[in-house]
Amino acid sequence: MLNFTMSLPTEVCFGKDSIDKLAEYINKFNGKRILLAYGGGSIIKNGIYDKITAILNANGIFYKELSDIKPNPDISSVRDGVKIIREHELDFILAAGGGSVIDACKGMAAGAVYDGDPWDFYLRKAKLTGTPLPVGVILTLAATGSETNWGSIVSNAKTERKLPFRHELLRPKFAVLDPCFTYSVPAYHTAAGIVDIMAHVFEQYFSPTDGAFLSDRLSEAVMKTVIHYAPAVMADPENYEARANILWAGTLALNQILTYGKMTDWATHMIEHEVSAIYDISHGAGLAILFPNWMRFALDEDTQPKFVEYSKNVWGVSADGKTGFEVAHEGIDRTTEFFKSLNMPLTLTEAGIDGSRFDEMAEKAVAFGDLGSFRKLGKNDVLEILIMSL
Ligand code: NZQ
Ligand code: ZN
């Protein structure tokens, strides 16, 4: 286990009607003039928009709106947000949506205190030096963990890049997590979110650090919770218990609690970002295709014990009379079957993606250096995983 420091400053307000605390939270973090940011209209259809604006109006809180933030958010939305913030001297950003809206808002928060183009942060050309604007979140989709974490992933359609920008100061001030707000998430996005949560745990669980026993058991608990509740949430989108457990699992999967004390991998995420930077595919669907293939690629004599641990502890695979490799493969196959049961695509071909741009994708994936830590990947390894995923 490695040394670490920990700070998880986001206040989480979890449960039915937790939105009732919205004004209290905004006041607590000194929000006087607010940017209300959201996506393509789901919050208008499901009534969350009306609830938010009723609270803002009833409490005399000034706000301006930015709508239509797209999935895999584009840097143009971040620039638009910064413009509105400056024009109206706004001091607080309220993100109402899934990871795309939250990530774009984090970009705006940093961009508002920077003189240049916010895309510089993602290109690693600029470092955050000032204090970003505070961000509050009303989460509507269980998936990314962005509601309490330090990451912002933004695309640039013009250059076909999708890049992360991470900073501790990007963690939201508060997050309102009402499982009922996720009832209206369509089956496809519910499933993609479930895959994303599993993938976040994989990226931390498959680690070269020995002795992180507690972290591994916590990771297994998160994965087993998701596997346990996935069928219920797919069969009955308004199953409160299932939605609540998956929502909380999504937050725990990527607020760094599973990372402390160990090295993490993140290679598959970096490869997926290259896929969704070019093709119109949701992040979770891309991961459903890539992750089992990364597992098959990463499995060798050295890594096999970790895959055996995964198979036994997460999927209950019996090791009786089997070789380590057989047990490991069974766990990987169970992962694929699970993603299949969620109706996720299992090959790039199925998702309408061919190999014509693989070389460019692999090149970009390693632009900042080799990927991974559990299994280091250079450009040719990335290419091989992409080819395996066709
Ligand atoms: O845009 P609207 O109309 O709101 O519709 C959204 C969108 O079409 C819809 N939706 C969200 N909540 C809903 C709903 N529809 C009905 N009812 C609701 N309650 O779902 C669609 C997908 O939303 P999106 O925000 O894109 O999904 P998600 O939360 O999965 O976010 C994905 C983005 O986050 C990035 C991904 O790469 C991708 O760009 N990630 C961010 C991370 C982070 N910040 O730490 C880590 C992740 O690994 C990931 O890379
Ligand atoms: Zn992810």
CSV table of C-alpha atoms and ligand atoms in Angstrom, one decimal:
chain,number,residue,atom,x,y,z
A,1,MET,CA,0.0,0.0,0.0
A,2,LEU,CA,1.3,3.5,-0.9
A,3,ASN,CA,1.3,6.7,1.1
A,4,PHE,CA,-1.6,9.0,0.4
A,5,THR,CA,-3.4,12.2,1.5
A,6,MET,CA,-7.2,12.3,1.3
A,7,SER,CA,-9.7,15.1,0.9
A,8,LEU,CA,-13.3,14.5,-0.2
A,9,PRO,CA,-14.8,17.9,0.3
A,10,THR,CA,-18.1,17.5,-1.6
A,11,GLU,CA,-21.2,17.6,0.6
A,12,VAL,CA,-23.5,14.8,-0.6
A,13,CYS,CA,-27.2,15.1,0.0
A,14,PHE,CA,-28.6,11.7,-0.9
A,15,GLY,CA,-32.2,10.5,-1.1
A,16,LYS,CA,-35.8,11.3,-2.0
A,17,ASP,CA,-36.6,15.0,-2.0
A,18,SER,CA,-33.0,16.0,-1.3
A,19,ILE,CA,-33.5,18.9,-3.8
A,20,ASP,CA,-35.4,20.6,-1.0
A,21,LYS,CA,-32.0,21.6,0.5
A,22,LEU,CA,-30.9,23.3,-2.8
A,23,ALA,CA,-31.3,26.9,-1.6
A,24,GLU,CA,-29.6,26.1,1.7
A,25,TYR,CA,-26.6,24.7,-0.1
A,26,ILE,CA,-26.3,27.5,-2.6
A,27,ASN,CA,-26.4,30.0,0.3
A,28,LYS,CA,-23.8,28.0,2.2
A,29,PHE,CA,-21.4,28.3,-0.7
A,30,ASN,CA,-22.2,31.9,-1.3
A,31,GLY,CA,-24.0,31.6,-4.6
A,32,LYS,CA,-25.6,34.9,-5.4
A,33,ARG,CA,-25.6,35.0,-9.2
A,34,ILE,CA,-25.9,31.6,-10.7
A,35,LEU,CA,-25.4,29.8,-14.0
A,36,LEU,CA,-27.9,27.0,-14.4
A,37,ALA,CA,-26.4,24.6,-16.9
A,38,TYR,CA,-28.1,21.5,-18.4
A,39,GLY,CA,-28.2,19.2,-21.4
A,40,GLY,CA,-30.6,18.6,-24.3
A,41,GLY,CA,-33.8,18.8,-22.4
A,42,SER,CA,-34.3,15.7,-20.3
A,43,ILE,CA,-34.6,17.8,-17.2
A,44,ILE,CA,-37.4,19.7,-18.8
A,45,LYS,CA,-39.3,16.6,-19.8
A,46,ASN,CA,-39.0,14.9,-16.4
A,47,GLY,CA,-39.9,18.0,-14.3
A,48,ILE,CA,-36.5,18.5,-12.6
A,49,TYR,CA,-36.0,21.8,-14.3
A,50,ASP,CA,-39.3,23.1,-12.9
A,51,LYS,CA,-38.3,22.0,-9.4
A,52,ILE,CA,-35.0,23.8,-9.6
A,53,THR,CA,-36.3,27.0,-11.0
A,54,ALA,CA,-39.2,27.1,-8.5
A,55,ILE,CA,-36.6,26.9,-5.7
A,56,LEU,CA,-34.4,29.5,-7.3
A,57,ASN,CA,-37.3,31.9,-7.9
A,58,ALA,CA,-38.8,31.3,-4.4
A,59,ASN,CA,-35.5,32.2,-2.8
A,60,GLY,CA,-34.9,35.2,-5.0
A,61,ILE,CA,-31.7,33.7,-6.5
A,62,PHE,CA,-30.6,35.4,-9.7
A,63,TYR,CA,-29.8,33.0,-12.5
A,64,LYS,CA,-29.0,32.7,-16.2
A,65,GLU,CA,-29.2,29.5,-18.2
A,66,LEU,CA,-27.0,27.5,-20.5
A,67,SER,CA,-28.7,24.6,-22.2
A,68,ASP,CA,-28.0,22.0,-24.8
A,69,ILE,CA,-24.7,20.7,-23.4
A,70,LYS,CA,-24.3,17.6,-25.5
A,71,PRO,CA,-23.2,14.1,-24.4
A,72,ASN,CA,-19.4,13.9,-24.7
A,73,PRO,CA,-19.5,17.7,-24.2
A,74,ASP,CA,-17.7,19.9,-26.6
A,75,ILE,CA,-15.3,22.7,-25.6
A,76,SER,CA,-17.7,25.1,-27.4
A,77,SER,CA,-20.2,24.7,-24.5
A,78,VAL,CA,-17.4,25.5,-22.0
A,79,ARG,CA,-16.5,28.6,-23.9
A,80,ASP,CA,-20.2,29.6,-24.1
A,81,GLY,CA,-20.6,29.1,-20.4
A,82,VAL,CA,-17.5,31.3,-19.6
A,83,LYS,CA,-18.9,34.0,-21.8
A,84,ILE,CA,-22.2,34.1,-20.0
A,85,ILE,CA,-20.5,34.0,-16.6
A,86,ARG,CA,-18.4,37.0,-17.5
A,87,GLU,CA,-21.2,38.9,-19.2
A,88,HIS,CA,-23.5,38.6,-16.1
A,89,GLU,CA,-20.8,38.5,-13.4
A,90,LEU,CA,-22.0,35.1,-12.2
A,91,ASP,CA,-20.4,33.6,-9.1
A,92,PHE,CA,-21.7,30.0,-8.9
A,93,ILE,CA,-22.4,27.2,-11.4
A,94,LEU,CA,-25.3,24.8,-10.9
A,95,ALA,CA,-24.9,21.7,-13.1
A,96,ALA,CA,-28.1,19.7,-13.6
A,97,GLY,CA,-27.5,16.5,-15.5
A,98,GLY,CA,-25.1,13.6,-16.0
A,99,GLY,CA,-21.4,13.6,-16.4
A,100,SER,CA,-21.4,15.6,-19.6
A,101,VAL,CA,-23.1,18.6,-18.0
A,102,ILE,CA,-21.0,18.4,-14.9
A,103,ASP,CA,-17.7,18.0,-16.8
A,104,ALA,CA,-18.5,21.0,-19.0
A,105,CYS,CA,-19.4,23.1,-15.9
A,106,LYS,CA,-16.0,22.2,-14.3
A,107,GLY,CA,-14.3,23.5,-17.4
A,108,MET,CA,-16.3,26.7,-17.1
A,109,ALA,CA,-15.4,27.0,-13.5
A,110,ALA,CA,-11.7,26.9,-14.3
A,111,GLY,CA,-12.1,28.9,-17.6
A,112,ALA,CA,-13.8,31.8,-15.7
A,113,VAL,CA,-10.6,32.5,-13.8
A,114,TYR,CA,-8.3,32.1,-16.7
A,115,ASP,CA,-7.5,34.7,-19.4
A,116,GLY,CA,-6.8,32.2,-22.2
A,117,ASP,CA,-8.9,29.5,-23.9
A,118,PRO,CA,-10.2,26.8,-21.5
A,119,TRP,CA,-9.1,24.1,-23.9
A,120,ASP,CA,-5.5,24.9,-22.8
A,121,PHE,CA,-6.2,23.1,-19.6
A,122,TYR,CA,-7.1,19.9,-21.4
A,123,LEU,CA,-4.1,20.2,-23.7
A,124,ARG,CA,-2.0,20.6,-20.6
A,125,LYS,CA,-0.8,24.0,-21.9
A,126,ALA,CA,-2.1,25.8,-18.9
A,127,LYS,CA,-2.3,25.0,-15.2
A,128,LEU,CA,-5.1,26.1,-12.9
A,129,THR,CA,-3.6,28.9,-10.7
A,130,GLY,CA,-6.7,30.8,-9.4
A,131,THR,CA,-9.6,29.4,-7.5
A,132,PRO,CA,-12.3,28.1,-9.9
A,133,LEU,CA,-15.9,29.2,-9.5
A,134,PRO,CA,-17.8,26.9,-7.1
A,135,VAL,CA,-19.9,24.2,-8.8
A,136,GLY,CA,-23.0,22.5,-7.3
A,137,VAL,CA,-24.5,19.4,-8.9
A,138,ILE,CA,-28.0,18.0,-9.2
A,139,LEU,CA,-27.2,14.5,-10.6
A,140,THR,CA,-29.6,12.9,-13.0
A,141,LEU,CA,-27.7,9.8,-14.2
A,142,ALA,CA,-25.6,7.2,-12.3
A,143,ALA,CA,-22.3,6.7,-14.2
A,144,THR,CA,-19.2,8.9,-14.1
A,145,GLY,CA,-18.7,9.9,-10.4
A,146,SER,CA,-18.1,13.4,-11.7
A,147,GLU,CA,-20.5,14.7,-9.0
A,148,THR,CA,-17.9,14.4,-6.4
A,149,ASN,CA,-14.6,13.9,-8.2
A,150,TRP,CA,-11.8,16.0,-9.6
A,151,GLY,CA,-12.1,15.2,-13.3
A,152,SER,CA,-13.5,17.0,-16.3
A,153,ILE,CA,-13.5,15.2,-19.7
A,154,VAL,CA,-14.2,17.4,-22.6
A,155,SER,CA,-14.1,16.9,-26.4
A,156,ASN,CA,-13.1,19.2,-29.2
A,157,ALA,CA,-15.1,18.3,-32.3
A,158,LYS,CA,-12.8,20.4,-34.5
A,159,THR,CA,-9.6,18.5,-33.6
A,160,GLU,CA,-11.4,15.2,-32.8
A,161,ARG,CA,-9.8,15.1,-29.4
A,162,LYS,CA,-11.3,14.1,-26.0
A,163,LEU,CA,-9.1,14.9,-23.1
A,164,PRO,CA,-9.2,14.9,-19.3
A,165,PHE,CA,-8.4,17.9,-17.0
A,166,ARG,CA,-8.0,17.0,-13.4
A,167,HIS,CA,-7.6,19.2,-10.4
A,168,GLU,CA,-8.6,18.8,-6.7
A,169,LEU,CA,-10.2,22.3,-6.8
A,170,LEU,CA,-12.7,21.0,-9.5
A,171,ARG,CA,-14.5,18.9,-7.0
A,172,PRO,CA,-18.1,20.2,-6.7
A,173,LYS,CA,-19.1,21.9,-3.5
A,174,PHE,CA,-22.2,19.9,-3.1
A,175,ALA,CA,-24.1,17.1,-4.9
A,176,VAL,CA,-27.8,16.4,-4.7
A,177,LEU,CA,-28.4,12.7,-5.4
A,178,ASP,CA,-32.0,11.8,-5.6
A,179,PRO,CA,-32.5,8.2,-7.0
A,180,CYS,CA,-35.9,9.3,-8.2
A,181,PHE,CA,-34.2,11.8,-10.6
A,182,THR,CA,-32.7,8.8,-12.4
A,183,TYR,CA,-36.1,7.0,-13.0
A,184,SER,CA,-36.4,8.6,-16.5
A,185,VAL,CA,-32.9,7.6,-17.7
A,186,PRO,CA,-33.6,5.4,-20.8
A,187,ALA,CA,-32.5,1.8,-20.7
A,188,TYR,CA,-29.5,2.4,-23.0
A,189,HIS,CA,-28.0,5.1,-20.9
A,190,THR,CA,-28.8,3.2,-17.7
A,191,ALA,CA,-26.9,0.3,-19.0
A,192,ALA,CA,-24.0,2.5,-20.3
A,193,GLY,CA,-23.8,4.1,-16.8
A,194,ILE,CA,-23.7,0.6,-15.2
A,195,VAL,CA,-20.8,-0.4,-17.5
A,196,ASP,CA,-19.0,2.9,-16.7
A,197,ILE,CA,-19.3,2.3,-13.0
A,198,MET,CA,-17.9,-1.3,-13.4
A,199,ALA,CA,-15.1,0.1,-15.6
A,200,HIS,CA,-14.1,2.7,-13.0
A,201,VAL,CA,-13.7,0.0,-10.4
A,202,PHE,CA,-11.7,-2.1,-12.9
A,203,GLU,CA,-9.2,0.7,-13.5
A,204,GLN,CA,-8.4,0.9,-9.8
A,205,TYR,CA,-8.8,-2.8,-8.9
A,206,PHE,CA,-6.4,-4.0,-11.6
A,207,SER,CA,-3.3,-2.4,-10.0
A,208,PRO,CA,0.3,-3.3,-9.7
A,209,THR,CA,0.3,-2.2,-6.0
A,210,ASP,CA,0.5,-5.1,-3.6
A,211,GLY,CA,-1.1,-5.1,-0.1
A,212,ALA,CA,-4.1,-2.8,-0.8
A,213,PHE,CA,-6.4,-5.4,0.7
A,214,LEU,CA,-9.0,-3.0,2.1
A,215,SER,CA,-9.2,-1.1,-1.2
A,216,ASP,CA,-9.7,-4.4,-3.1
A,217,ARG,CA,-12.5,-5.6,-0.8
A,218,LEU,CA,-14.2,-2.2,-1.1
A,219,SER,CA,-13.9,-2.4,-4.9
A,220,GLU,CA,-15.4,-5.9,-4.9
A,221,ALA,CA,-18.4,-4.6,-2.8
A,222,VAL,CA,-19.1,-1.9,-5.3
A,223,MET,CA,-18.9,-4.3,-8.3
A,224,LYS,CA,-21.1,-6.9,-6.5
A,225,THR,CA,-23.7,-4.2,-5.7
A,226,VAL,CA,-23.9,-3.1,-9.3
A,227,ILE,CA,-24.1,-6.7,-10.6
A,228,HIS,CA,-26.8,-7.5,-8.0
A,229,TYR,CA,-29.0,-4.5,-8.8
A,230,ALA,CA,-28.5,-4.2,-12.6
A,231,PRO,CA,-31.2,-6.8,-13.5
A,232,ALA,CA,-33.7,-5.1,-11.2
A,233,VAL,CA,-33.1,-1.6,-12.5
A,234,MET,CA,-33.2,-2.8,-16.2
A,235,ALA,CA,-36.5,-4.6,-15.5
A,236,ASP,CA,-38.1,-1.8,-13.5
A,237,PRO,CA,-36.6,1.7,-14.0
A,238,GLU,CA,-38.6,3.0,-11.0
A,239,ASN,CA,-37.2,0.5,-8.5
A,240,TYR,CA,-36.1,2.9,-5.8
A,241,GLU,CA,-33.8,0.5,-4.0
A,242,ALA,CA,-32.0,-0.6,-7.2
A,243,ARG,CA,-31.7,3.0,-8.5
A,244,ALA,CA,-30.4,4.2,-5.0
A,245,ASN,CA,-27.8,1.5,-4.7
A,246,ILE,CA,-26.5,2.0,-8.3
A,247,LEU,CA,-26.4,5.7,-7.8
A,248,TRP,CA,-24.4,5.5,-4.7
A,249,ALA,CA,-22.1,2.8,-6.2
A,250,GLY,CA,-21.4,5.3,-9.1
A,251,THR,CA,-20.3,8.0,-6.7
A,252,LEU,CA,-18.1,5.6,-4.6
A,253,ALA,CA,-16.6,4.0,-7.8
A,254,LEU,CA,-14.9,7.3,-8.8
A,255,ASN,CA,-14.5,9.7,-5.9
A,256,GLN,CA,-11.0,8.3,-5.4
A,257,ILE,CA,-11.9,6.3,-2.2
A,258,LEU,CA,-10.9,3.1,-4.1
A,259,THR,CA,-7.7,4.7,-5.4
A,260,TYR,CA,-6.0,5.8,-2.2
A,261,GLY,CA,-2.9,3.8,-1.4
A,262,LYS,CA,-2.4,2.3,-4.9
A,263,MET,CA,-1.4,2.9,-8.5
A,264,THR,CA,-4.3,2.9,-11.0
A,265,ASP,CA,-4.4,1.9,-14.6
A,266,TRP,CA,-6.9,4.0,-16.7
A,267,ALA,CA,-5.5,2.7,-20.1
A,268,THR,CA,-8.9,1.4,-21.3
A,269,HIS,CA,-10.5,4.8,-20.5
A,270,MET,CA,-7.9,6.6,-22.5
A,271,ILE,CA,-8.5,4.2,-25.5
A,272,GLU,CA,-12.2,4.7,-25.2
A,273,HIS,CA,-11.9,8.5,-25.2
A,274,GLU,CA,-10.2,8.2,-28.6
A,275,VAL,CA,-13.1,6.1,-29.8
A,276,SER,CA,-15.8,8.5,-28.6
A,277,ALA,CA,-13.8,11.5,-29.7
A,278,ILE,CA,-14.3,10.4,-33.3
A,279,TYR,CA,-17.5,8.3,-33.3
A,280,ASP,CA,-20.9,9.0,-31.9
A,281,ILE,CA,-20.9,6.3,-29.2
A,282,SER,CA,-21.7,6.7,-25.5
A,283,HIS,CA,-18.7,6.3,-23.2
A,284,GLY,CA,-20.2,3.3,-21.4
A,285,ALA,CA,-20.9,1.5,-24.6
A,286,GLY,CA,-17.4,2.0,-25.8
A,287,LEU,CA,-16.1,0.6,-22.5
A,288,ALA,CA,-18.4,-2.5,-22.8
A,289,ILE,CA,-16.6,-3.3,-26.0
A,290,LEU,CA,-13.1,-2.5,-25.0
A,291,PHE,CA,-12.8,-3.7,-21.4
A,292,PRO,CA,-13.2,-7.4,-21.8
A,293,ASN,CA,-10.6,-7.2,-24.7
A,294,TRP,CA,-8.2,-5.2,-22.5
A,295,MET,CA,-8.6,-8.0,-19.9
A,296,ARG,CA,-7.8,-10.7,-22.4
A,297,PHE,CA,-4.8,-8.8,-23.6
A,298,ALA,CA,-3.6,-8.0,-20.1
A,299,LEU,CA,-3.9,-11.6,-18.9
A,300,ASP,CA,-0.5,-13.3,-18.7
A,301,GLU,CA,1.6,-15.3,-16.2
A,302,ASP,CA,2.2,-12.3,-14.0
A,303,THR,CA,-1.2,-10.8,-14.0
A,304,GLN,CA,-3.1,-14.0,-13.8
A,305,PRO,CA,-3.4,-14.1,-9.9
A,306,LYS,CA,-5.3,-10.8,-10.0
A,307,PHE,CA,-7.8,-12.1,-12.6
A,308,VAL,CA,-8.3,-15.2,-10.5
A,309,GLU,CA,-9.1,-13.1,-7.5
A,310,TYR,CA,-11.6,-11.1,-9.6
A,311,SER,CA,-13.2,-14.3,-10.9
A,312,LYS,CA,-13.6,-15.9,-7.5
A,313,ASN,CA,-14.5,-12.9,-5.4
A,314,VAL,CA,-16.7,-10.9,-7.8
A,315,TRP,CA,-18.3,-13.7,-9.9
A,316,GLY,CA,-18.0,-16.6,-7.5
A,317,VAL,CA,-16.2,-18.7,-10.0
A,318,SER,CA,-15.0,-22.0,-8.5
A,319,ALA,CA,-11.4,-22.9,-9.0
A,320,ASP,CA,-11.9,-26.6,-8.4
A,321,GLY,CA,-9.9,-28.7,-10.9
A,322,LYS,CA,-9.2,-25.7,-13.1
A,323,THR,CA,-6.0,-23.9,-14.0
A,324,GLY,CA,-5.5,-20.3,-13.0
A,325,PHE,CA,-5.9,-19.3,-16.7
A,326,GLU,CA,-9.2,-21.2,-16.9
A,327,VAL,CA,-10.5,-19.4,-13.8
A,328,ALA,CA,-9.3,-16.0,-15.1
A,329,HIS,CA,-11.0,-16.6,-18.5
A,330,GLU,CA,-14.2,-17.6,-16.8
A,331,GLY,CA,-14.3,-14.3,-14.9
A,332,ILE,CA,-13.6,-12.3,-18.1
A,333,ASP,CA,-16.3,-14.3,-20.0
A,334,ARG,CA,-18.8,-13.5,-17.1
A,335,THR,CA,-18.0,-9.8,-17.6
A,336,THR,CA,-18.8,-10.0,-21.3
A,337,GLU,CA,-22.1,-11.9,-20.5
A,338,PHE,CA,-23.0,-9.3,-18.0
A,339,PHE,CA,-22.5,-6.5,-20.5
A,340,LYS,CA,-24.5,-8.5,-23.1
A,341,SER,CA,-27.4,-8.9,-20.6
A,342,LEU,CA,-27.5,-5.1,-20.5
A,343,ASN,CA,-27.9,-5.0,-24.3
A,344,MET,CA,-24.6,-3.2,-24.7
A,345,PRO,CA,-22.7,-3.7,-27.9
A,346,LEU,CA,-19.8,-6.1,-27.6
A,347,THR,CA,-17.8,-5.3,-30.8
A,348,LEU,CA,-16.9,-2.1,-32.5
A,349,THR,CA,-18.4,-3.5,-35.7
A,350,GLU,CA,-21.7,-3.9,-34.0
A,351,ALA,CA,-21.4,-0.2,-33.0
A,352,GLY,CA,-20.8,0.8,-36.6
A,353,ILE,CA,-17.1,1.5,-36.2
A,354,ASP,CA,-14.5,0.0,-38.6
A,355,GLY,CA,-10.7,-0.1,-38.4
A,356,SER,CA,-10.0,2.7,-40.8
A,357,ARG,CA,-8.8,5.1,-38.1
A,358,PHE,CA,-7.3,2.7,-35.6
A,359,ASP,CA,-3.7,3.9,-36.3
A,360,GLU,CA,-4.6,7.5,-35.7
A,361,MET,CA,-6.6,6.6,-32.5
A,362,ALA,CA,-3.7,4.5,-31.1
A,363,GLU,CA,-1.2,7.3,-31.9
A,364,LYS,CA,-3.4,9.9,-30.1
A,365,ALA,CA,-4.0,7.6,-27.1
A,366,VAL,CA,-0.3,7.5,-26.3
A,367,ALA,CA,0.3,11.2,-27.2
A,368,PHE,CA,1.2,12.0,-23.6
A,369,GLY,CA,3.2,8.7,-23.0
A,370,ASP,CA,2.5,5.0,-22.6
A,371,LEU,CA,-0.7,4.0,-21.0
A,372,GLY,CA,-1.5,1.9,-17.9
A,373,SER,CA,0.3,0.7,-14.9
A,374,PHE,CA,-1.1,-2.8,-14.3
A,375,ARG,CA,-0.2,-3.6,-17.9
A,376,LYS,CA,1.8,-0.9,-19.7
A,377,LEU,CA,0.6,-0.2,-23.2
A,378,GLY,CA,2.4,1.3,-26.1
A,379,LYS,CA,0.9,2.3,-29.4
A,380,ASN,CA,1.1,-1.3,-30.9
A,381,ASP,CA,-0.6,-2.7,-27.8
A,382,VAL,CA,-3.4,-0.2,-28.1
A,383,LEU,CA,-3.7,-1.1,-31.8
A,384,GLU,CA,-3.9,-4.8,-30.9
A,385,ILE,CA,-6.7,-4.2,-28.4
A,386,LEU,CA,-8.6,-2.1,-30.9
A,387,ILE,CA,-8.3,-4.9,-33.5
A,388,MET,CA,-9.4,-7.5,-30.9
A,389,SER,CA,-12.5,-5.3,-30.3
A,390,LEU,CA,-13.6,-5.2,-34.0
B,1,NZQ,O1,-28.7,15.9,-22.4
B,1,NZQ,P1,-29.9,15.4,-21.7
B,1,NZQ,O2,-31.2,15.8,-22.4
B,1,NZQ,O3,-29.9,15.7,-20.3
B,1,NZQ,O4,-29.9,13.8,-21.9
B,1,NZQ,C1,-28.9,13.0,-21.3
B,1,NZQ,C2,-28.0,12.4,-22.4
B,1,NZQ,O5,-28.6,12.3,-23.6
B,1,NZQ,C3,-29.5,11.7,-20.8
B,1,NZQ,N1,-30.0,11.9,-19.4
B,1,NZQ,C4,-29.3,12.2,-18.3
B,1,NZQ,N2,-30.1,12.2,-17.2
B,1,NZQ,C5,-31.3,11.8,-17.6
B,1,NZQ,C6,-31.3,11.6,-19.0
B,1,NZQ,N3,-32.4,11.2,-19.7
B,1,NZQ,C7,-33.5,11.0,-19.1
B,1,NZQ,N4,-33.6,11.2,-17.7
B,1,NZQ,C8,-32.5,11.6,-17.0
B,1,NZQ,N5,-32.7,11.7,-15.6
B,1,NZQ,O6,-28.5,10.7,-20.8
B,1,NZQ,C9,-27.7,11.0,-21.9
B,1,NZQ,C10,-26.2,10.8,-21.5
B,1,NZQ,O7,-25.8,11.8,-20.5
B,1,NZQ,P2,-24.3,12.1,-20.2
B,1,NZQ,O8,-24.2,13.1,-19.2
B,1,NZQ,O9,-23.5,12.2,-21.5
B,1,NZQ,O10,-23.9,10.6,-19.6
B,1,NZQ,P3,-22.8,10.3,-18.5
B,1,NZQ,O11,-23.2,10.7,-17.1
B,1,NZQ,O12,-22.5,8.9,-18.7
B,1,NZQ,O13,-21.5,11.2,-18.9
B,1,NZQ,C11,-20.7,10.8,-19.9
B,1,NZQ,C12,-19.5,11.8,-20.1
B,1,NZQ,O14,-18.7,11.8,-18.9
B,1,NZQ,C13,-17.3,11.5,-19.3
B,1,NZQ,C14,-17.5,10.6,-20.5
B,1,NZQ,O15,-16.3,10.5,-21.2
B,1,NZQ,C15,-18.6,11.3,-21.2
B,1,NZQ,O16,-18.1,12.4,-21.9
B,1,NZQ,N6,-16.7,10.9,-18.1
B,1,NZQ,C16,-16.4,11.7,-17.1
B,1,NZQ,C17,-15.7,11.3,-16.0
B,1,NZQ,C18,-15.3,12.2,-14.9
B,1,NZQ,N7,-15.7,13.4,-14.9
B,1,NZQ,O17,-14.8,11.7,-13.9
B,1,NZQ,C19,-15.1,9.9,-15.9
B,1,NZQ,C20,-15.8,9.0,-16.8
B,1,NZQ,O18,-14.9,7.9,-17.0
B,1,NZQ,C21,-16.1,9.6,-18.2
B,1,NZQ,O19,-15.0,9.6,-19.0
B,2,ZN,ZN,-15.7,6.2,-17.3
